[in-house]
């Protein structure tokens, strides 16, 4: 349940910025120019749950 809370929180962060996104498992698909927003979203979501920032990979 923690993982789903994290991805939903990250998606809401991105959507609140007016950026469309798709979720596949533990990934977010966003426009390339919005990659930093998605990174910030994951960092905030993990921090809000009491975890250290995740190691992320950005690519397409």
Short mmCIF file of C-alpha atoms in Angstrom, two decimals:
data_model
loop_
_atom_site.label_atom_id
_atom_site.label_comp_id
_atom_site.label_asym_id
_atom_site.label_seq_id
_atom_site.Cartn_x
_atom_site.Cartn_y
_atom_site.Cartn_z
CA UNK A 1 0.00 0.00 0.00
CA UNK A 2 2.93 2.36 0.65
CA UNK A 3 4.09 2.10 -2.96
CA UNK A 4 0.64 2.97 -4.28
CA UNK A 5 0.41 5.95 -1.92
CA UNK A 6 3.78 7.18 -3.19
CA UNK A 7 2.89 6.92 -6.88
CA UNK A 8 -0.51 8.55 -6.35
CA UNK A 9 1.11 11.37 -4.41
CA UNK A 10 3.73 11.85 -7.14
CA UNK A 11 1.05 11.82 -9.85
CA UNK A 12 -1.05 14.39 -8.00
CA UNK A 13 2.01 16.63 -7.60
CA UNK A 14 2.63 16.53 -11.35
CA UNK A 15 -1.04 16.98 -12.22
CA UNK A 16 -1.33 19.93 -9.82
CA UNK A 17 1.41 21.60 -11.89
CA UNK A 18 -0.83 21.24 -14.95
CA UNK A 19 1.28 18.48 -16.49
CA UNK A 20 -0.33 15.34 -17.80
CA UNK A 21 1.23 12.06 -16.74
CA UNK A 22 0.76 8.31 -16.97
CA UNK A 23 1.75 5.75 -14.38
CA UNK A 24 3.15 2.33 -15.16
CA UNK A 25 3.99 0.36 -12.02
CA UNK A 26 6.41 2.62 -10.16
CA UNK A 27 7.17 4.95 -13.09
CA UNK A 28 5.75 8.20 -14.34
CA UNK A 29 5.60 9.08 -18.00
CA UNK A 30 5.68 12.85 -18.53
CA UNK A 31 6.65 15.15 -21.39
CA UNK A 32 10.44 15.30 -21.69
CA UNK A 33 10.52 18.98 -20.69
CA UNK A 34 8.72 18.08 -17.44
CA UNK A 35 11.19 15.45 -16.25
CA UNK A 36 12.47 17.61 -13.39
CA UNK A 37 8.93 18.10 -12.09
CA UNK A 38 8.48 14.30 -12.01
CA UNK A 39 11.79 13.91 -10.17
CA UNK A 40 10.73 16.54 -7.64
CA UNK A 41 7.38 14.75 -7.27
CA UNK A 42 9.03 11.43 -6.40
CA UNK A 43 11.44 13.06 -3.96
CA UNK A 44 8.59 14.83 -2.18
CA UNK A 45 6.37 11.73 -2.12
CA UNK A 46 9.14 9.59 -0.62
CA UNK A 47 10.07 12.28 1.90
CA UNK A 48 6.43 12.72 2.95
CA UNK A 49 6.31 8.96 3.73
CA UNK A 50 9.53 9.18 5.76
CA UNK A 51 11.87 7.59 3.22
CA UNK A 52 15.12 8.90 1.78
CA UNK A 53 15.06 10.03 -1.87
CA UNK A 54 14.99 7.17 -4.36
CA UNK A 55 17.61 6.53 -7.00
CA UNK A 56 15.89 7.50 -10.22
CA UNK A 57 16.57 6.81 -13.86
CA UNK A 58 15.28 9.17 -16.54
CA UNK A 59 15.03 8.01 -20.12
CA UNK A 60 12.77 7.11 -22.97
#
